[in-house]
Coordinates of C-alpha atoms and ligand atoms in Angstrom, one line a residue:
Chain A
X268 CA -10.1 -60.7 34.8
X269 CA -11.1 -58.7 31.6
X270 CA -12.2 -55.6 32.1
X271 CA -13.1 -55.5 35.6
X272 CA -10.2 -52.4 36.1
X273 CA -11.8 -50.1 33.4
X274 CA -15.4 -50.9 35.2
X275 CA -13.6 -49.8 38.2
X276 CA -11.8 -47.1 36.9
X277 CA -14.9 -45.7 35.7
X278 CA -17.3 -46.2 39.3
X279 CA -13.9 -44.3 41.0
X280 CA -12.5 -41.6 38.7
X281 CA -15.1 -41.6 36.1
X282 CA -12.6 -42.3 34.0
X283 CA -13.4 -41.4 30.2
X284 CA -10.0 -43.5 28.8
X285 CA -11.3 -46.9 30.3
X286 CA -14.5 -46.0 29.3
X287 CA -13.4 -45.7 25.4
X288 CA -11.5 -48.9 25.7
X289 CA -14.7 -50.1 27.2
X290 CA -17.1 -49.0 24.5
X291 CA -14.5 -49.8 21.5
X292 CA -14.9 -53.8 22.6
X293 CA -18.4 -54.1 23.4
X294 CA -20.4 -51.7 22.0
X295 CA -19.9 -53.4 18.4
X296 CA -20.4 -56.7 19.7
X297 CA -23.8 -56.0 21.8
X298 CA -25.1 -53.8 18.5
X299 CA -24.1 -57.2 16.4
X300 CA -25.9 -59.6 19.2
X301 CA -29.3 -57.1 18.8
X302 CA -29.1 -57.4 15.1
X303 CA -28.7 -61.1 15.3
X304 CA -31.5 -60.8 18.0
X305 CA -33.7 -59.3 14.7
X306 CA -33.4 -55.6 15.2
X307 CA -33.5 -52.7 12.9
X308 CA -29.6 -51.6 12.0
X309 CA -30.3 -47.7 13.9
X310 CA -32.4 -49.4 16.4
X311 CA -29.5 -51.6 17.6
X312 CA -27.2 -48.6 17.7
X313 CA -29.1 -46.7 19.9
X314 CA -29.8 -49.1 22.5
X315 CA -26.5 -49.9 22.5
X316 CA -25.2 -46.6 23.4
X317 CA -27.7 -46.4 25.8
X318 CA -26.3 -49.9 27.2
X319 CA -23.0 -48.4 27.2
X320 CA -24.5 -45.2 29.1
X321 CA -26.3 -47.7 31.6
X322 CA -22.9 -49.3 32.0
X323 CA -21.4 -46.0 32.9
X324 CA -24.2 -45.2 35.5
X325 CA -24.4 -48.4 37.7
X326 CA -20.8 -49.5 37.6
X327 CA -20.5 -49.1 41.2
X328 CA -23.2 -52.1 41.1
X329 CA -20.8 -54.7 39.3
X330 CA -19.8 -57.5 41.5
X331 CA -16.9 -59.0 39.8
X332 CA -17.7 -62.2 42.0
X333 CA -20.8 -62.7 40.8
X334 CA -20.8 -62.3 37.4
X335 CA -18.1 -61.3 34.6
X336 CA -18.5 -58.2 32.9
X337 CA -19.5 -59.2 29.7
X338 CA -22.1 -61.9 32.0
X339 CA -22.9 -58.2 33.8
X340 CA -22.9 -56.2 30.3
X341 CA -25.3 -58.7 28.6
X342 CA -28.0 -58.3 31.8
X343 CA -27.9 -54.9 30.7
X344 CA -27.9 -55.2 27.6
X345 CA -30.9 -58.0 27.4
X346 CA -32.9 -55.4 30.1
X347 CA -32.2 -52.5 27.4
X348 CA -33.8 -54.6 24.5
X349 CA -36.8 -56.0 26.6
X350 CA -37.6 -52.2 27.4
X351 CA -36.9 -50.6 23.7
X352 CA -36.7 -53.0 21.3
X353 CA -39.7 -55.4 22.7
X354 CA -41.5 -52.6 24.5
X355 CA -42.4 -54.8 27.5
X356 CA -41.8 -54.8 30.9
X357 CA -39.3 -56.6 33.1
X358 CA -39.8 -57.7 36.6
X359 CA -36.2 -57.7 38.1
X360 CA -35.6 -59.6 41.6
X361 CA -34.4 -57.9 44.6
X362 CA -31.1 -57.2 44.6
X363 CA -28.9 -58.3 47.3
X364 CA -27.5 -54.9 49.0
X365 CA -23.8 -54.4 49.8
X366 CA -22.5 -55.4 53.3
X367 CA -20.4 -53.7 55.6
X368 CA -17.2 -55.0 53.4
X369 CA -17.9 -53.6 50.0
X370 CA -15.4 -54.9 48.3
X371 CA -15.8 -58.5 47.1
X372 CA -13.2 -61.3 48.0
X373 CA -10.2 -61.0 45.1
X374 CA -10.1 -64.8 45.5
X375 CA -13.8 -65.4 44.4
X376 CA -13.2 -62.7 41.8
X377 CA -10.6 -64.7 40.1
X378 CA -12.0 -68.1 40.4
X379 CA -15.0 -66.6 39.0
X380 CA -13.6 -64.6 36.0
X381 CA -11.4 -68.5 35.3
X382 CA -14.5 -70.8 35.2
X383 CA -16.4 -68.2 33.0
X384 CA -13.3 -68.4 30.4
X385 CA -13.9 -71.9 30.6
X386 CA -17.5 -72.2 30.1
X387 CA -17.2 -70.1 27.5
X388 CA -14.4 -72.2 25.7
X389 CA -16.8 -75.2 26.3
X390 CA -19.9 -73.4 24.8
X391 CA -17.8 -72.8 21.6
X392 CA -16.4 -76.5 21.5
X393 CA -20.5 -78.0 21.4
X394 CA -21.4 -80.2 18.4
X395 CA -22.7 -77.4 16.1
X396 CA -26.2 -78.5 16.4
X397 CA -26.0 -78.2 20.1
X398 CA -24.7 -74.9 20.0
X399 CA -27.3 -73.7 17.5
X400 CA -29.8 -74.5 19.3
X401 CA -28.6 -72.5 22.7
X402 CA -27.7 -69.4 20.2
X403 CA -31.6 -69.8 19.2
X404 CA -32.5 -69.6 22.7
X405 CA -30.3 -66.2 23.1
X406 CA -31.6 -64.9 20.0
X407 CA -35.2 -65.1 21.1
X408 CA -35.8 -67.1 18.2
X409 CA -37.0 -70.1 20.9
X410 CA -40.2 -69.7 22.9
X411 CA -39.8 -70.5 26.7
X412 CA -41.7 -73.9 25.9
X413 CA -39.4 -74.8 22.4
X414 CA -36.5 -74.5 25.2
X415 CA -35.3 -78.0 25.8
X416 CA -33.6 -79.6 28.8
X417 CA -30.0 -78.3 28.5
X418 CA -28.0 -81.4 28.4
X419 CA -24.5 -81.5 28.2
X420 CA -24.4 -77.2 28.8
X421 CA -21.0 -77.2 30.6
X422 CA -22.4 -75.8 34.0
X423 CA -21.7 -76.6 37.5
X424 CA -19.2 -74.8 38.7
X425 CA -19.9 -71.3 37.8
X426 CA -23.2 -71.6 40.0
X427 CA -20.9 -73.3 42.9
X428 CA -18.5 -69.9 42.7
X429 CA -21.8 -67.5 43.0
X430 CA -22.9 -69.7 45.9
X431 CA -20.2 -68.8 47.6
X432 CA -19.9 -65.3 46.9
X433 CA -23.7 -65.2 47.7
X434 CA -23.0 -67.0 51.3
X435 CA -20.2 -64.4 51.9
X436 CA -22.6 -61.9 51.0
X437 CA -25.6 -63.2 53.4
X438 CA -23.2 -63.7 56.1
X439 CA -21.8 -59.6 56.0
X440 CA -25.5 -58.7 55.9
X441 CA -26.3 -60.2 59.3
Chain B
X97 CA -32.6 -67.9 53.5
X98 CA -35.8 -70.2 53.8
X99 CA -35.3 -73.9 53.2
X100 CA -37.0 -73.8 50.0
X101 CA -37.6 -77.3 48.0
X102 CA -38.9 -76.5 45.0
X103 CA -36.8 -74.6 42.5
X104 CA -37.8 -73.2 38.7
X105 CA -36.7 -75.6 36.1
X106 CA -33.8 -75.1 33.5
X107 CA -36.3 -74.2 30.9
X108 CA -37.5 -71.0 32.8
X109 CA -34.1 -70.2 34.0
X110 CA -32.6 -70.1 30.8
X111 CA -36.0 -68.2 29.3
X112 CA -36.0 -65.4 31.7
X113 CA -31.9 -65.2 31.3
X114 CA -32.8 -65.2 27.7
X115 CA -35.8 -62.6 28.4
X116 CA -37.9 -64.7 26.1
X117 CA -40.7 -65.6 28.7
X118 CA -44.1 -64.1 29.1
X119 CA -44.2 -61.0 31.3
X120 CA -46.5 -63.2 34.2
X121 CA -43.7 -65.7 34.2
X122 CA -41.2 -63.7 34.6
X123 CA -42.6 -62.3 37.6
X124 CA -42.9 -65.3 39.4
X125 CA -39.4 -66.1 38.2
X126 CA -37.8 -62.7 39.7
X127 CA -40.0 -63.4 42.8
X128 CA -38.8 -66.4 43.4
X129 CA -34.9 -65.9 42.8
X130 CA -35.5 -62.7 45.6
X131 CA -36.3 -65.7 47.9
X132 CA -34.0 -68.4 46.3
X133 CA -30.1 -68.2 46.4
X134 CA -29.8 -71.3 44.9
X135 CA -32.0 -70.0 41.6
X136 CA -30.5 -67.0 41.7
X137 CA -27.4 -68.4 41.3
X138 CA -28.7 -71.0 38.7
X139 CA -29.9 -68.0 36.8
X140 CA -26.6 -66.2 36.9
X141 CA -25.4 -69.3 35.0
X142 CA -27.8 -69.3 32.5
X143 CA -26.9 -65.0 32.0
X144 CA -23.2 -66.2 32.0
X145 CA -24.5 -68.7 29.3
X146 CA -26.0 -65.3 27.8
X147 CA -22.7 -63.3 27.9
X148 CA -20.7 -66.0 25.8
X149 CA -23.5 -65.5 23.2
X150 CA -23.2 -62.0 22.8
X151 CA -19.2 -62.0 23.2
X152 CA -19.9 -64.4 20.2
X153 CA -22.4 -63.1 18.0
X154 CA -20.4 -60.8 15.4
X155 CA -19.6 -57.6 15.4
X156 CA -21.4 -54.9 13.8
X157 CA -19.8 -51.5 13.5
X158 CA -20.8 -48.8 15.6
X159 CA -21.6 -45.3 14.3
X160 CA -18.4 -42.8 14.0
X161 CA -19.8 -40.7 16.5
X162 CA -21.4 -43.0 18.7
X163 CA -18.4 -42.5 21.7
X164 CA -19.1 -39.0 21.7
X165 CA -23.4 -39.8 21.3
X166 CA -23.5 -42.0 24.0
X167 CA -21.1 -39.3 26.1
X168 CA -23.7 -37.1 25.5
X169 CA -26.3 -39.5 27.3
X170 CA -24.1 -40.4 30.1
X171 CA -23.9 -36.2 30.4
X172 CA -27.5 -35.2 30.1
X173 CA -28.8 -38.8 32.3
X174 CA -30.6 -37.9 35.0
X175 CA -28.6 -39.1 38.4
X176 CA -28.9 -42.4 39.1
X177 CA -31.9 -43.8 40.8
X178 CA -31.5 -44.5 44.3
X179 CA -31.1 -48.5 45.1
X180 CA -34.6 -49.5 45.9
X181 CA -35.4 -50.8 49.4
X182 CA -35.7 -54.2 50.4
X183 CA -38.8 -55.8 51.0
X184 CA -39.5 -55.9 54.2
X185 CA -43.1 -58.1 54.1
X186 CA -44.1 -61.0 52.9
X187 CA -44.0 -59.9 49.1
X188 CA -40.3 -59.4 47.5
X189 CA -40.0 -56.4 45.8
X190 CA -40.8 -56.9 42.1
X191 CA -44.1 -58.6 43.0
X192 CA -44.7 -55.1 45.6
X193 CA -44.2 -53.1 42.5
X194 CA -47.1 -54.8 40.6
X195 CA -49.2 -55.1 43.8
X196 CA -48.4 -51.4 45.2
X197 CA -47.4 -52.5 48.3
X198 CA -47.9 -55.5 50.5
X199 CA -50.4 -58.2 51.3
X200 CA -52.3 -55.3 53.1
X201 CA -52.5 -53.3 49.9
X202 CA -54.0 -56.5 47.6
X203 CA -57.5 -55.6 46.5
X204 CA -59.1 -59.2 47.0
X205 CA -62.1 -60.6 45.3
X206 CA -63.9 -63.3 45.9
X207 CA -63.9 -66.5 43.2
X208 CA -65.9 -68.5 45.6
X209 CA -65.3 -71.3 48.5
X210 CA -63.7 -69.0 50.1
X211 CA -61.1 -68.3 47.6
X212 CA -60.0 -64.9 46.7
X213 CA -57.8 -63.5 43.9
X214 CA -56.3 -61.0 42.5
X215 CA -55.2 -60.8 39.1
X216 CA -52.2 -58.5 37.8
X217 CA -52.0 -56.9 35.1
X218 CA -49.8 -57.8 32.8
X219 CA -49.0 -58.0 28.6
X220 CA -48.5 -61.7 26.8
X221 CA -50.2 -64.4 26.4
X222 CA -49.8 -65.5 30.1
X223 CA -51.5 -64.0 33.2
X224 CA -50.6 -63.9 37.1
X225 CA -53.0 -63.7 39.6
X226 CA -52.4 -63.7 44.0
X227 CA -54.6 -66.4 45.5
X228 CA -55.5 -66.4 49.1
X229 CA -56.8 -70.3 50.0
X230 CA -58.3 -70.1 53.8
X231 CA -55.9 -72.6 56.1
X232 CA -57.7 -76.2 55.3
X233 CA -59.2 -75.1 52.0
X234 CA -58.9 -76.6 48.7
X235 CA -58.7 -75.4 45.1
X236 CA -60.9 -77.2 42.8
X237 CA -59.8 -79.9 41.3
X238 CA -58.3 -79.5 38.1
X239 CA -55.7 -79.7 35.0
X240 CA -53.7 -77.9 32.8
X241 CA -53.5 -76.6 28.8
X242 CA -50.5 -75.5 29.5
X243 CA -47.9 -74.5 32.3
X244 CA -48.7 -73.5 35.4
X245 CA -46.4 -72.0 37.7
X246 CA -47.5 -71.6 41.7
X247 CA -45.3 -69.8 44.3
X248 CA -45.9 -70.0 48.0
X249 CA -46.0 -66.5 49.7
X250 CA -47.6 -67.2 52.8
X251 CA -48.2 -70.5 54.6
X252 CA -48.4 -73.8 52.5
X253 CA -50.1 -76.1 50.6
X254 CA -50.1 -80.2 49.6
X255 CA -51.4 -81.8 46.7
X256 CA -50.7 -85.4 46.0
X257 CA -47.6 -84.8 44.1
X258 CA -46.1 -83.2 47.7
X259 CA -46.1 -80.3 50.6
X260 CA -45.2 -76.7 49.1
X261 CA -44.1 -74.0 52.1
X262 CA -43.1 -70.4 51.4
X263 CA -40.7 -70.1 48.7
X264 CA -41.5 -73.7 46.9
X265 CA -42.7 -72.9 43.3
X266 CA -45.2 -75.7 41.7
X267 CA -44.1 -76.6 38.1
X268 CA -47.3 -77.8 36.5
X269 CA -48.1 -79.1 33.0
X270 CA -50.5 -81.1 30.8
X271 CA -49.2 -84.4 32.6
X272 CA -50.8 -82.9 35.7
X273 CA -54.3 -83.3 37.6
X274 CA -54.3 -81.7 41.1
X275 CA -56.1 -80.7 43.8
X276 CA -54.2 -78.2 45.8
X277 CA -55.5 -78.1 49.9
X278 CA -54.2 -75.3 52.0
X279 CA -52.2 -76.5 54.9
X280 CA -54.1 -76.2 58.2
X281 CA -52.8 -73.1 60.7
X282 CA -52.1 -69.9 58.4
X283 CA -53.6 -69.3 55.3
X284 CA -51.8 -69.6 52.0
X285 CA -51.3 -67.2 49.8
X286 CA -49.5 -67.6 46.4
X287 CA -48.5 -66.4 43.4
X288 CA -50.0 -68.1 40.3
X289 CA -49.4 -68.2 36.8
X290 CA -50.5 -69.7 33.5
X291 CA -50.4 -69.4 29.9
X292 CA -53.3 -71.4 28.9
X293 CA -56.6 -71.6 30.9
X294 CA -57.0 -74.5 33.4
X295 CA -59.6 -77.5 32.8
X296 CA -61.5 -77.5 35.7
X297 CA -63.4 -81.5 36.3
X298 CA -66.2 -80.8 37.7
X299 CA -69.4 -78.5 37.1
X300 CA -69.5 -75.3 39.2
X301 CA -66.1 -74.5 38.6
X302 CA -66.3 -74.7 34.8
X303 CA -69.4 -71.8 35.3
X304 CA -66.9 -69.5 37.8
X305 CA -64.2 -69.9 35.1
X306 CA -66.2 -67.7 32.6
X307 CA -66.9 -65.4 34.8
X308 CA -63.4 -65.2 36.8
X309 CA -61.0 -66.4 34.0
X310 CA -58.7 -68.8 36.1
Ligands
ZN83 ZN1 -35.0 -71.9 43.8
ZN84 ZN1 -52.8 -76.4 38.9

């Protein structure tokens, strides 16, 4: 369940330790994903400070059910590059608004945070090819039409988890 | 949560989690996740997908005073914006925001047989337009250069491939030749979007493409 305690830390008691310990593991790695991405050295520092910043804004909008923080981090992040780095705009869908119990089930939160360690072991165990290809993809080195069919992606079960946190969600709504 | 049929494919899933597709297919890609839990959670796979990437990428030092920089901006930010309201009409929100408001606030204009449009503007090499097909009407026959994305809004409509109600999306591509008929009962509006012009088969079509740019 990395990190999701800083992220908290930080909605509750703005809390500038967790924060640090925060910044010190991902600012380097989304600056290093942006320069892979093709961005200018200063460019990728600056947007991702301003990720970081972001982070530190919306953390009371992190659902650790639906999506891990570095799955959370990277939305931002990818947002913060479409909008400085690519200078285009990004149509976002509706989010889905907290209901009446805020806080989202521990037990979806763990299964969540397990099979996202797990995909992530399965994305690094790909034939190299494979895994190139995906990393393309991420990299924007791929147009949306040189994107193939994802066979043998690990995935499955991470979408069956967010279903049900989704459900749970729909259903506090009513 | 409508019973929707239709879902994006993998390919625009992992584009738009990638933020690699054209700004007019991402729109119809954001509208239909507001309408699709079972995209939306597809799509949080595919940003999952994302997040291992980046995790993975290599690090690349950060400035020695980039803590205390981006303290600075967390300091001087504006508060955040308020969560935007939900979308209480037929259009989701991200489509509101490029319409400025609702079905009642489209500016319409004719393309002929009835058919109205209205195109949004948009950068890339792809372009998204609203459609509003009278009930029983039908959209000329035609093909594709490229792919063509069609979400249902408001009412339905059948071409030979099958029936498409609100929230379907169409995946079209060069394999395809359709002619798309409004359902009888309400009319259909939708949400359409290509990155290469359609081939229309017949005549007077080919003339209103020059002048309309389907
Ligand atoms: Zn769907
Ligand atoms: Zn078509």
């Amino acid at each position: 369940m990395a990190w999701i305690e800083e992220i908290f830390a930080i909605r509750d008691k703005q809390d500038q330790a967790a924060f640090a310990r925060l910044f010190a593991h991902f600012a380097p790695r989304i600056k290093g994903f942006l320069i892979r991405s093709g961005a200018a050295d200063d460019m990728a520092e600056e947007c991702a400070q301003e990720v970081l910043a972001t982070v530190w804004r919306k953390a009371a909008l992190f659902d650790p059910s639906r999506a891990s923080a570095a799955t959370w981090i990277f939305t931002i992040a990818r947002n913060r590059q479409i909008d400085m780095i690519r200078r285009a705009r990004r149509p976002e869908p509706e989010d889905l608004p907290w209901g009446p119990d805020a806080e989202p089930d521990q037990e979806d939160v763990i299964a969540l945070s397990q099979e996202t360690e797990k995909l992530g072991e399965a994305i690094a165990a790909l034939p190299e090819k494979q895994r190139e290809l995906i990393e393309r993809a991420y990299f924007g080195d791929l147009s949306h039409s040189e994107i193939a069919e994802q066979t043998g992606l690990p995935l499955g079960t991470i979408k069956s988890r967010i279903r049900l946190a989704l459900d749970r969600l729909r259903h506090s709504m009513r | 949560m409508k019973d929707i049929k239709h879902h994006l494919t993998d390919q625009l899933l992992m584009g738009y989690a990638a933020g690699t597709l054209p700004e007019a297919f991402s729109l119809v890609v954001a509208t239909h996740v507001s309408l699709c839990d079972e995209c939306r959670a597809r799509l949080a796979e595919y940003e999952a997908v994302g997040g291992e990437i980046m995790m993975d990428a290599g690090a690349a030092p950060m400035a020695e005073d980039a803590l205390a920089s981006t303290m600075a901006l967390i300091a001087n930010a504006n508060p955040a914006p308020k969560q935007e309201t939900r979308s209480t009409g037929i259009f989701p929100t991200p489509l509101r925001d490029y319409v400025g408001g609702d079905k009642d606030a489209v500016r319409w204009r004719s393309v002929g047989g009835g058919v109205k449009q209205m195109i949004l503007s948009t950068e890339g090499e792809a372009t998204v337009r609203l459609l509003h097909i009278p009930a029983g009407s039908a959209v000329p026959d035609h093909g594709h250069n490229g792919t063509e994305l069609t979400l249902v809004l408001q009412g339905a409509f059948a071409d030979h491939t099958d029936h498409f109600g609100v929230g379907d999306v169409e995946v079209a591509n060069e394999d395809l030749d359709h002619t798309p008929v409004a359902a009888e009962g309400e009319d259909c509006i939708c949400l359409a979007a290509t990155d290469a012009p359609l081939k229309f088969n017949s005549f007077l079509p080919r003339i209103a493409q020059k002048f309309v740019k389907i």
